[in-house]
Coordinates of C-alpha atoms and ligand atoms in Angstrom, one line a residue:
X1 CA 118.2 105.8 125.1
X2 CA 116.1 102.8 124.1
X3 CA 114.4 104.1 121.1
X4 CA 117.7 105.2 119.6
X5 CA 119.2 101.7 120.2
X6 CA 116.0 100.1 118.6
X7 CA 116.0 102.6 115.6
X8 CA 120.0 101.6 115.2
X9 CA 119.2 98.0 115.3
X10 CA 116.5 98.8 112.5
X11 CA 119.0 100.7 110.6
X12 CA 121.5 97.9 110.6
X13 CA 118.7 95.3 109.5
X14 CA 117.5 97.6 106.8
X15 CA 120.8 98.3 105.3
X16 CA 121.1 94.6 104.4
X17 CA 117.5 93.6 104.1
X18 CA 116.4 96.5 101.8
X19 CA 119.4 95.7 99.6
X20 CA 118.7 92.1 99.5
X21 CA 115.1 92.8 98.4
X22 CA 116.2 95.1 95.5
X23 CA 118.7 92.6 94.2
X24 CA 115.9 89.8 94.5
X25 CA 113.7 92.0 92.3
X26 CA 116.4 93.4 89.8
X27 CA 119.5 91.3 89.5
X28 CA 120.3 89.8 86.3
X29 CA 121.8 86.7 87.4
X30 CA 119.5 84.0 88.7
X31 CA 121.8 82.8 91.4
X32 CA 122.1 86.3 92.9
X33 CA 118.3 86.5 92.8
X34 CA 117.9 83.2 94.6
X35 CA 120.3 83.9 97.2
X36 CA 118.8 87.3 97.8
X37 CA 115.4 85.5 98.3
X38 CA 117.0 83.4 100.7
X39 CA 118.5 86.3 102.8
X40 CA 115.1 88.2 102.6
X41 CA 113.1 85.2 103.9
X42 CA 115.8 85.0 106.8
X43 CA 115.4 88.8 107.5
X44 CA 111.7 88.5 107.7
X45 CA 112.0 85.8 110.2
X46 CA 114.4 87.9 112.2
X47 CA 112.3 91.1 112.1
X48 CA 109.1 88.9 113.2
X49 CA 111.1 87.5 116.0
X50 CA 112.1 90.9 117.0
X51 CA 108.6 92.5 116.5
X52 CA 107.1 89.8 118.8
X53 CA 109.9 90.1 121.5
X54 CA 107.6 91.1 124.6
X55 CA 110.7 92.2 126.7
X56 CA 111.7 94.5 124.1
X57 CA 108.2 96.0 123.5
X58 CA 107.6 96.4 127.3
X59 CA 111.0 98.3 127.8
X60 CA 110.2 100.6 124.8
X61 CA 106.7 101.0 126.0
X62 CA 107.7 102.1 129.4
X63 CA 110.2 104.4 128.1
X64 CA 107.4 106.5 126.9
X65 CA 106.7 107.4 130.4
X66 CA 110.3 107.2 132.1
X67 CA 112.0 109.3 129.3
X68 CA 108.9 111.7 128.6
X69 CA 110.7 114.7 130.0
X70 CA 113.5 114.3 127.5
X71 CA 111.3 113.8 124.3
X72 CA 110.5 116.2 121.6
X73 CA 107.7 115.8 119.1
X74 CA 109.7 113.8 116.7
X75 CA 111.0 111.4 119.3
X76 CA 107.5 111.2 120.6
X77 CA 106.1 110.3 117.1
X78 CA 108.9 108.0 116.2
X79 CA 108.5 106.1 119.4
X80 CA 104.6 105.9 118.9
X81 CA 105.3 104.5 115.3
X82 CA 108.0 101.9 116.6
X83 CA 105.4 100.6 119.2
X84 CA 102.7 100.6 116.6
X85 CA 104.8 98.3 114.6
X86 CA 105.4 95.8 117.5
X87 CA 101.4 96.0 118.0
X88 CA 101.0 95.3 114.5
X89 CA 102.6 91.9 115.1
X90 CA 100.2 91.3 118.0
X91 CA 103.0 91.4 120.8
X92 CA 100.6 93.2 123.2
X93 CA 98.1 90.6 123.1
X94 CA 97.2 87.7 125.8
X95 CA 98.6 84.4 124.7
X96 CA 95.3 82.9 123.5
X97 CA 94.6 86.0 121.2
X98 CA 98.3 86.0 120.1
X99 CA 97.7 82.6 118.6
X100 CA 94.5 83.8 117.2
X101 CA 96.3 86.7 115.7
X102 CA 99.1 84.7 114.2
X103 CA 96.4 82.3 112.4
X104 CA 94.5 85.3 111.1
X105 CA 97.6 87.0 109.8
X106 CA 98.6 83.8 107.8
X107 CA 95.2 83.5 106.4
X108 CA 95.3 87.0 105.1
X109 CA 98.7 86.3 103.6
X110 CA 97.6 83.2 102.0
X111 CA 94.2 84.2 100.6
X112 CA 95.8 87.5 99.6
X113 CA 98.5 85.6 97.7
X114 CA 96.2 83.2 95.9
X115 CA 93.6 86.1 94.9
X116 CA 96.6 88.0 93.5
X117 CA 98.0 84.9 91.3
X118 CA 94.6 84.8 89.9
X119 CA 94.1 88.6 89.0
X120 CA 95.7 88.3 85.6
X121 CA 94.2 85.0 84.7
X122 CA 93.5 84.4 80.9
X123 CA 90.0 83.8 79.8
X124 CA 89.0 81.1 77.2
X125 CA 86.5 81.9 74.5
X126 CA 84.0 79.3 73.5
X127 CA 84.0 78.1 69.7
X128 CA 80.8 79.8 69.0
X129 CA 81.9 83.3 70.2
X130 CA 85.4 82.8 68.4
X131 CA 83.4 82.3 65.3
X132 CA 80.7 85.1 65.8
X133 CA 83.3 87.8 66.7
X134 CA 86.4 86.7 65.2
X135 CA 88.3 86.3 68.5
X136 CA 91.1 84.0 69.3
X137 CA 90.6 81.1 71.6
X138 CA 92.0 83.0 74.7
X139 CA 91.9 86.7 75.7
X140 CA 94.5 88.3 77.9
X141 CA 92.9 92.0 78.2
X142 CA 89.4 93.7 78.5
X143 CA 90.3 96.2 75.7
X144 CA 89.0 95.6 72.1
X145 CA 89.3 98.7 70.0
X146 CA 86.9 97.0 67.4
X147 CA 84.4 99.5 65.9
X148 CA 81.8 96.6 66.5
X149 CA 80.1 97.6 69.9
X150 CA 78.8 94.3 70.7
X151 CA 82.5 92.6 70.3
X152 CA 83.7 95.4 72.8
X153 CA 81.0 94.5 75.1
X154 CA 81.6 90.8 74.8
X155 CA 85.4 91.0 75.2
X156 CA 85.0 93.3 78.4
X157 CA 82.3 91.4 80.0
X158 CA 84.1 87.8 79.4
X159 CA 87.4 89.2 80.8
X160 CA 85.7 90.7 84.0
X161 CA 83.0 88.0 84.5
X162 CA 82.5 87.1 88.1
X163 CA 84.6 84.2 89.2
X164 CA 83.5 82.1 92.1
X165 CA 87.2 81.1 92.9
X166 CA 88.3 84.7 93.2
X167 CA 85.4 85.7 95.3
X168 CA 86.1 82.9 97.7
X169 CA 89.8 84.0 98.2
X170 CA 88.5 87.6 98.6
X171 CA 85.9 86.6 101.1
X172 CA 88.6 85.0 103.1
X173 CA 91.0 88.0 102.8
X174 CA 88.1 90.2 103.9
X175 CA 86.9 88.1 106.7
X176 CA 90.3 87.6 108.1
X177 CA 91.2 91.4 108.0
X178 CA 87.8 92.1 109.6
X179 CA 88.6 89.7 112.6
X180 CA 92.1 90.9 112.8
X181 CA 91.0 94.5 113.1
X182 CA 88.5 93.5 115.9
X183 CA 90.9 91.5 117.8
X184 CA 93.2 94.6 118.0
X185 CA 90.3 96.9 119.1
X186 CA 89.0 98.4 115.8
X187 CA 85.5 98.6 114.5
X188 CA 86.6 97.3 111.0
X189 CA 89.8 96.8 109.0
X190 CA 88.9 100.1 107.3
X191 CA 89.0 102.0 110.4
X192 CA 92.4 100.3 111.6
X193 CA 94.1 101.2 108.2
X194 CA 93.9 104.9 108.7
X195 CA 96.2 105.1 111.7
X196 CA 98.8 107.8 111.2
X197 CA 97.3 109.0 107.8
X198 CA 96.5 112.5 106.8
X199 CA 92.6 112.0 107.0
X200 CA 93.0 110.2 110.2
X201 CA 89.7 108.4 110.2
X202 CA 87.3 106.1 108.0
X203 CA 84.6 108.7 108.2
X204 CA 86.8 111.6 106.8
X205 CA 88.1 109.3 103.9
X206 CA 84.4 108.4 103.1
X207 CA 83.5 112.2 103.1
X208 CA 86.5 112.8 101.0
X209 CA 85.8 110.3 98.3
X210 CA 82.1 111.0 97.9
X211 CA 83.1 114.6 97.9
X212 CA 85.2 114.1 94.9
X213 CA 82.6 112.2 93.2
X214 CA 80.0 114.9 93.7
X215 CA 82.1 118.0 93.1
X216 CA 83.5 116.5 89.8
X217 CA 80.2 115.5 88.6
X218 CA 79.6 118.4 86.4
X219 CA 82.9 118.1 84.5
X220 CA 82.4 114.4 84.5
X221 CA 79.1 114.8 82.6
X222 CA 80.5 117.3 80.3
X223 CA 83.3 114.7 79.2
X224 CA 80.5 111.9 79.1
X225 CA 78.5 114.0 76.8
X226 CA 81.4 114.3 74.5
X227 CA 81.9 110.6 74.2
X228 CA 78.1 110.0 74.0
X229 CA 78.3 112.2 70.9
X230 CA 81.2 110.2 69.3
X231 CA 79.3 107.0 70.3
X232 CA 76.2 108.2 68.3
X233 CA 78.2 109.0 65.4
X234 CA 79.7 105.5 65.6
X235 CA 76.4 103.8 66.0
X236 CA 75.1 105.3 62.7
X237 CA 77.3 102.7 61.0
X238 CA 76.4 100.1 63.7
X239 CA 72.9 98.8 62.8
X240 CA 72.5 96.6 65.9
X241 CA 73.1 99.1 68.4
X242 CA 71.5 102.3 66.9
X243 CA 68.7 101.9 69.4
X244 CA 71.1 102.6 72.3
X245 CA 72.7 105.7 70.7
X246 CA 72.3 108.0 73.6
X247 CA 73.5 105.7 76.6
X248 CA 77.1 104.8 77.1
X249 CA 78.3 101.7 79.0
X250 CA 81.8 101.1 81.0
X251 CA 83.2 98.7 78.1
X252 CA 82.8 101.8 75.8
X253 CA 84.7 104.3 77.7
X254 CA 88.2 103.3 77.1
X255 CA 87.5 102.9 73.3
X256 CA 85.8 106.1 73.0
X257 CA 88.6 108.1 74.7
X258 CA 91.0 106.5 72.3
X259 CA 89.0 107.6 69.3
X260 CA 88.8 111.0 70.7
X261 CA 92.4 111.4 71.3
X262 CA 93.3 110.0 67.9
X263 CA 91.0 112.5 66.0
X264 CA 91.1 115.6 68.0
X265 CA 94.9 115.8 68.3
X266 CA 97.1 115.0 65.6
X267 CA 99.4 112.8 67.8
X268 CA 101.1 111.0 65.1
X269 CA 102.6 114.4 63.7
X270 CA 103.2 115.9 67.3
X271 CA 105.1 112.5 68.3
X272 CA 107.2 112.8 65.1
X273 CA 107.9 116.7 65.9
X274 CA 108.7 116.1 69.6
X275 CA 110.5 112.8 69.5
X276 CA 114.0 114.2 69.7
X277 CA 112.9 116.0 72.8
X278 CA 111.8 113.0 74.5
X279 CA 114.7 110.7 75.2
X280 CA 115.8 109.2 78.4
X281 CA 118.8 111.7 78.6
X282 CA 116.9 114.7 77.9
X283 CA 114.2 113.9 80.5
X284 CA 117.0 113.3 83.1
X285 CA 118.6 116.4 82.2
X286 CA 115.3 118.3 82.5
X287 CA 114.7 116.9 86.0
X288 CA 118.2 117.7 87.0
X289 CA 117.7 121.4 85.7
X290 CA 114.5 121.7 87.7
X291 CA 115.8 120.5 90.9
X292 CA 118.9 122.7 90.5
X293 CA 116.6 125.7 90.0
X294 CA 114.2 124.6 92.9
X295 CA 116.4 123.3 95.6
X296 CA 120.2 123.9 94.2
X297 CA 120.6 120.3 93.7
X298 CA 122.1 118.8 90.6
X299 CA 122.4 115.2 89.5
X300 CA 125.7 114.4 88.0
X301 CA 126.5 111.2 86.2
X302 CA 129.4 109.2 87.8
X303 CA 131.2 106.4 85.9
X304 CA 130.5 102.9 87.1
X305 CA 133.2 100.8 88.7
X306 CA 133.5 97.4 87.4
X307 CA 131.2 94.9 89.9
X308 CA 129.5 97.9 91.4
X309 CA 126.2 97.0 89.4
X310 CA 124.5 93.8 88.1
X311 CA 124.3 95.1 84.7
X312 CA 126.0 97.8 82.9
X313 CA 123.4 97.9 79.9
X314 CA 120.8 100.5 80.6
X315 CA 122.0 101.4 84.0
X316 CA 123.7 104.7 85.2
X317 CA 125.0 106.1 88.4
X318 CA 124.0 109.6 89.4
X319 CA 125.5 111.7 92.3
X320 CA 123.3 114.3 93.8
X321 CA 125.4 117.4 95.0
X322 CA 124.4 120.7 96.3
X323 CA 125.8 124.2 95.2
X324 CA 129.2 123.8 97.1
X325 CA 129.5 120.4 95.3
X326 CA 128.9 118.4 98.6
X327 CA 127.7 115.1 97.7
X328 CA 124.1 114.3 99.2
X329 CA 123.6 110.8 98.0
X330 CA 123.7 108.5 95.0
X331 CA 120.9 107.1 92.7
X332 CA 121.3 104.1 90.4
X333 CA 119.0 104.3 87.6
X334 CA 118.1 101.0 85.7
X335 CA 116.0 101.6 82.7
X336 CA 116.5 98.4 80.7
X337 CA 113.7 96.2 79.8
X338 CA 114.7 92.5 80.7
X339 CA 112.4 89.6 81.0
X340 CA 113.8 88.5 84.6
X341 CA 113.5 91.9 86.1
X342 CA 110.4 92.7 88.3
X343 CA 107.9 94.6 86.3
X344 CA 106.4 97.8 87.4
X345 CA 108.3 101.2 87.9
X346 CA 109.7 101.2 91.5
X347 CA 112.2 102.8 93.7
X348 CA 114.1 101.2 96.5
X349 CA 115.9 102.8 99.4
X350 CA 119.0 100.8 99.8
X351 CA 120.2 102.9 102.4
X352 CA 118.4 105.9 103.9
X353 CA 119.6 109.2 104.9
X354 CA 119.9 109.6 108.7
X355 CA 121.9 111.3 111.4
X356 CA 124.6 109.2 112.9
X357 CA 126.0 109.3 116.4
X358 CA 129.3 110.4 115.0
X359 CA 127.5 113.6 114.1
X360 CA 127.8 112.9 110.4
X361 CA 125.1 111.9 107.9
X362 CA 124.4 108.4 106.6
X363 CA 124.7 108.9 102.8
X364 CA 121.4 107.7 101.2
X365 CA 121.6 105.2 98.2
X366 CA 118.7 104.8 96.0
X367 CA 117.8 102.5 93.1
X368 CA 115.2 103.4 90.5
X369 CA 113.9 100.6 88.3
X370 CA 111.9 101.6 85.1
X371 CA 111.4 99.6 82.1
X372 CA 111.9 102.1 79.3
X373 CA 114.7 101.0 76.7
X374 CA 116.3 98.1 75.2
X375 CA 119.7 98.5 77.4
X376 CA 121.7 96.6 74.8
X377 CA 121.2 99.1 72.2
X378 CA 124.3 101.5 72.3
X379 CA 121.8 104.3 71.7
X380 CA 119.7 103.7 74.8
X381 CA 120.3 106.9 76.4
X382 CA 118.9 108.6 73.4
X383 CA 116.0 106.2 72.7
X384 CA 112.7 107.9 72.5
X385 CA 110.3 107.6 75.2
X386 CA 106.6 108.7 75.3
X387 CA 105.2 111.7 77.3
X388 CA 103.6 109.3 79.8
X389 CA 107.1 107.6 80.4
X390 CA 108.6 111.1 80.9
X391 CA 105.9 111.7 83.5
X392 CA 106.7 108.4 85.2
X393 CA 110.5 109.2 85.3
X394 CA 109.8 112.5 86.9
X395 CA 107.3 110.7 89.5
X396 CA 110.2 108.2 90.3
X397 CA 113.0 110.7 90.5
X398 CA 110.6 112.8 92.8
X399 CA 110.6 109.9 95.3
X400 CA 114.5 109.6 95.0
X401 CA 115.0 113.4 95.6
X402 CA 112.7 113.0 98.6
X403 CA 115.2 110.6 100.3
X404 CA 118.2 112.6 99.0
X405 CA 116.8 115.7 100.8
X406 CA 116.2 113.6 104.0
X407 CA 117.6 115.1 107.2
X408 CA 116.1 112.9 110.1
X409 CA 117.3 111.6 113.6
X410 CA 115.7 108.3 113.0
X411 CA 115.8 105.8 110.0
X412 CA 112.5 104.8 110.8
X413 CA 110.9 108.1 109.5
X414 CA 113.7 108.8 107.0
X415 CA 112.7 110.2 103.4
X416 CA 109.8 108.1 102.0
X417 CA 109.3 106.3 105.2
X418 CA 106.0 108.1 105.9
X419 CA 102.4 107.3 105.4
X420 CA 101.6 106.7 101.9
X421 CA 99.1 109.7 101.4
X422 CA 102.2 111.9 102.2
X423 CA 105.2 109.7 100.6
X424 CA 103.3 110.3 97.0
X425 CA 103.1 113.8 97.3
X426 CA 106.7 114.7 96.3
X427 CA 106.5 112.4 93.3
X428 CA 102.8 113.6 92.4
X429 CA 104.1 117.3 92.5
X430 CA 106.9 116.4 90.0
X431 CA 104.1 115.4 87.7
X432 CA 102.6 118.9 88.0
X433 CA 106.0 120.4 87.0
X434 CA 106.5 118.5 83.8
X435 CA 102.8 119.0 82.8
X436 CA 103.2 122.8 83.0
X437 CA 103.7 124.2 79.5
X438 CA 106.1 126.8 80.4
X439 CA 108.2 124.4 82.5
X440 CA 108.2 121.7 79.9
X441 CA 109.3 124.0 77.1
X442 CA 112.1 125.6 79.1
X443 CA 113.9 122.5 80.8
X444 CA 113.3 119.8 78.1
X445 CA 116.0 120.2 75.6
X446 CA 117.5 118.0 72.7
X447 CA 120.6 116.4 74.0
X448 CA 122.4 117.0 70.7
X449 CA 120.9 120.6 70.2
X450 CA 120.6 122.1 73.6
X451 CA 119.7 125.6 72.3
X452 CA 116.4 123.9 70.5
X453 CA 113.3 124.4 72.3
X454 CA 110.2 122.3 71.9
X455 CA 107.5 124.4 70.1
X456 CA 104.6 125.7 72.3
X457 CA 102.2 124.1 69.9
X458 CA 103.6 120.6 70.0
X459 CA 104.0 120.8 73.9
X460 CA 100.4 122.2 74.2
X461 CA 98.8 119.3 72.0
X462 CA 100.8 116.6 74.2
X463 CA 99.4 118.0 77.3
X464 CA 95.8 118.4 76.1
X465 CA 95.8 114.9 74.9
X466 CA 97.2 113.6 78.0
X467 CA 95.0 115.4 80.3
X468 CA 91.7 115.0 78.4
X469 CA 89.1 113.0 80.3
X470 CA 90.7 113.8 83.5
X471 CA 87.3 114.1 85.3
X472 CA 86.1 110.5 84.2
X473 CA 89.5 109.2 85.3
X474 CA 89.4 111.0 88.7
X475 CA 85.7 109.9 89.3
X476 CA 86.6 106.3 88.5
X477 CA 89.6 106.5 90.8
X478 CA 87.5 107.7 93.7
X479 CA 84.9 105.0 92.9
X480 CA 87.7 102.3 93.2
X481 CA 89.0 103.9 96.4
X482 CA 85.4 103.9 97.7
X483 CA 85.0 100.1 97.0
X484 CA 88.5 99.3 98.6
X485 CA 87.3 101.2 101.7
X486 CA 83.8 99.8 101.9
X487 CA 84.7 96.1 101.2
X488 CA 86.8 96.6 104.4
X489 CA 84.1 98.7 106.2
X490 CA 82.0 98.2 109.1
X491 CA 78.8 97.5 107.0
X492 CA 80.0 95.4 103.9
X493 CA 83.0 93.5 105.5
X494 CA 80.6 91.3 108.0
X495 CA 77.9 90.8 105.3
X496 CA 80.8 89.6 102.8
X497 CA 82.4 87.4 105.4
X498 CA 79.1 85.7 106.1
X499 CA 78.2 85.3 102.5
X500 CA 75.1 87.8 102.8
X501 CA 76.9 89.9 100.0
X502 CA 79.1 89.2 97.2
X503 CA 82.0 91.7 96.5
X504 CA 80.5 91.9 92.8
X505 CA 77.1 93.3 94.4
X506 CA 79.0 95.9 96.5
X507 CA 81.2 96.9 93.5
X508 CA 78.0 97.4 91.3
X509 CA 76.3 99.3 93.9
X510 CA 79.1 101.9 94.5
X511 CA 80.0 102.2 90.7
X512 CA 76.1 102.8 90.0
X513 CA 76.0 105.5 92.5
X514 CA 79.4 107.2 91.6
X515 CA 78.8 107.0 87.8
X516 CA 75.2 106.9 87.4
X517 CA 75.1 107.4 83.6
X518 CA 77.4 104.6 82.8
X519 CA 75.4 101.4 82.2
X520 CA 77.4 98.1 83.4
X521 CA 76.5 94.5 83.7
X522 CA 75.6 93.4 87.4
X523 CA 77.9 90.4 86.8
X524 CA 80.8 92.3 85.8
X525 CA 83.6 91.9 88.6
X526 CA 86.5 94.2 87.9
X527 CA 87.2 94.0 91.4
X528 CA 88.3 90.2 91.0
X529 CA 91.3 91.6 89.1
X530 CA 92.0 94.5 91.3
X531 CA 95.4 93.6 92.7
X532 CA 95.6 96.7 95.0
X533 CA 93.1 95.3 97.3
X534 CA 95.7 93.0 98.7
X535 CA 98.7 95.6 98.8
X536 CA 96.8 98.7 100.0
X537 CA 93.8 97.1 102.1
X538 CA 91.4 100.3 102.6
X539 CA 94.1 102.7 101.5
X540 CA 93.9 102.7 97.7
X541 CA 92.3 106.2 98.0
X542 CA 95.7 107.6 99.3
X543 CA 96.9 108.2 95.9
X544 CA 94.0 110.5 95.2
X545 CA 94.8 112.3 98.6
X546 CA 98.4 112.7 97.6
X547 CA 97.5 114.0 94.1
X548 CA 95.2 116.3 95.8
X549 CA 97.7 117.7 98.1
X550 CA 100.1 117.9 95.4
X551 CA 97.6 119.9 93.4
X552 CA 97.1 122.4 96.3
X553 CA 101.0 122.9 96.8
X554 CA 101.2 123.4 92.9
X555 CA 98.2 125.9 92.7
X556 CA 99.2 127.8 95.9
X557 CA 103.1 128.0 95.5
X558 CA 104.4 127.0 92.2
X559 CA 101.5 127.8 89.5
X560 CA 102.6 131.5 89.0
X561 CA 106.4 131.0 89.5
X562 CA 107.4 127.5 88.9
X563 CA 111.1 128.1 89.6
X564 CA 110.6 130.0 92.8
X565 CA 113.6 129.2 94.8
X566 CA 111.9 130.7 97.9
X567 CA 109.2 127.9 97.8
X568 CA 111.8 125.3 96.4
X569 CA 113.7 125.7 99.5
X570 CA 110.6 125.6 101.7
X571 CA 109.6 122.4 99.9
X572 CA 112.9 120.9 100.4
X573 CA 112.8 121.7 104.2
X574 CA 109.5 120.0 104.3
X575 CA 110.8 116.8 102.7
X576 CA 113.8 116.8 104.7
X577 CA 111.5 115.6 107.7
X578 CA 110.6 112.6 106.1
X579 CA 107.8 110.9 108.3
X580 CA 109.1 112.7 111.4
X581 CA 106.0 114.8 111.8
X582 CA 102.1 114.1 111.1
X583 CA 101.3 114.7 107.4
X584 CA 99.1 117.6 108.2
X585 CA 102.1 119.4 110.1
X586 CA 104.2 119.0 107.1
X587 CA 101.6 120.4 104.7
X588 CA 100.9 123.3 106.9
X589 CA 104.5 124.2 106.5
X590 CA 104.3 124.5 102.7
X591 CA 100.7 125.7 102.5
X592 CA 100.3 127.7 105.5
X593 CA 97.0 125.8 106.4
X594 CA 96.2 122.4 107.2
X595 CA 94.2 121.0 104.3
X596 CA 90.6 119.6 105.2
X597 CA 89.1 116.8 103.1
X598 CA 87.0 119.5 101.7
X599 CA 89.7 121.5 100.5
X600 CA 91.5 118.4 98.9
X601 CA 88.1 117.7 97.0
X602 CA 88.0 121.3 95.8
X603 CA 91.6 121.3 94.6
X604 CA 90.8 118.1 92.2
X605 CA 87.4 119.3 91.2
X606 CA 89.0 122.8 90.2
X607 CA 91.5 121.1 88.0
X608 CA 88.9 118.7 86.4
X609 CA 86.7 121.9 85.7
X610 CA 89.5 123.4 83.9
X611 CA 90.3 120.5 81.8
X612 CA 86.7 119.4 81.1
X613 CA 86.1 121.7 78.2
X614 CA 86.7 119.5 75.5
X615 CA 85.7 120.4 72.0
X616 CA 83.2 117.9 70.1
X617 CA 84.7 116.3 67.2
X618 CA 83.5 114.6 64.1
X619 CA 84.9 110.8 63.9
Ligands
ZN1 ZN1 104.9 106.6 93.4

């Protein structure tokens, strides 16, 4: 059958190309990285030539009809996704349109790359401002934790100042994407980007995001009131700004939250008390305990064979085994901080789990990369890590487990190869587990004294500090999602493309509606530094959908009984389908219903209501 043959070809390519990509990003030897880059480039060309192979596409397309009686739901969905991949390369277009498609694609790539290069640009500070605010000649970040409000404002607004060059790149990117979408029959790029996603179309996404803003409004204002109170207390000592005591600006938010957390929770003391519990080893063991209780899957360390890994400092190999000690897959974890290693926490599927024609399973191999410890220290396994890093480890291990549990017929939909709003659910759900007081205190144990338990008080303080200002962060994320959606949307995109509107105007408009009590400068252009516009293009919001879905699963299935084997097994079964079914079908299996955008919104607002009751403090 043709779809199986095409999927087998993809599997062979992925097994090499995905490994090359991982080596390119992580290998400690420059020559290996360069060789891997050449391999990656050649694979890109090979894939591109296959994806634009008209004969292959047409054969596959006709098999939709000729083989229709033999197709089940998974076959049909995989076939549709394979065809979609071809169509994303413009294979179905007429020659003239095809040329246009290729030209637009390369414009998208080039303007996106130029834009991204400039996102982290350093800003120079003039001599006058250097002297006035006591600043260095260059600034690298928008954050100033100075008590002087005017200095914070100056640093923030200088860092985020509208940049004409960035605007040009962005304008080109948006314009090319809009034309590309229209060429392939969509109203806008924001419409096109929602294919195969949980919320399915542009309007539902818009309703979801504005729903989050509205439903979180009360909690948001409560949290803001706490910050305004702190701001007023600070301003008593700040003669310049005492007139503005009752307002708050975007450049104040980070600083005031930081101040609140410092004063409200005795973090230094709690960190000292809990440091022995938060090490790389203890968090890894905690995760293994959890997955053993939920799914009967244990992670067992295996010795590294010489030459098996590029680096042995800060790297370990884990074998995932079931209760009968059957091997389910291998995870390499690379947690060392190295200058040449790609930054950012990431997981790589080097080989996916899939059914093979000889009736066996292809054993999955995953690589997790995190920048946590100095790998050269002989104590790296017992190096202390923050609670935030522990959450990140659970998140990335959640992705790895999704691949380990995979049991799909096709590689094209194996494990995490599903729409992003679904692929981020297993990882987000793991964050709910580690953020639960009962779960945390029962699974996180000291490596040297396993019978010791983290005190409930210390755990509660860590969690309270971590989850303070959840409503503000949620509304902010929804607003960024709305910007990313609308900048690619049917109204703004043509206006931006023709210069009738700037992205700065659009961003200001959305932020002012979403966070009306927070003052901002109309010239402030956070979006000129927002990398995600390039990578996610009208889908940045999918993280929020995944979080809302994970929140629903947590609240409905695990909150009362976090170690429920019944629901653990059910969730493992759902994950085994990878992207073989529509996300809504999979969610129905675990929730018992298909969540609408309204239910997702309510889940997030409930959570923020619960967390928004912060006590006022004296600073
Ligand atoms: Zn993730």
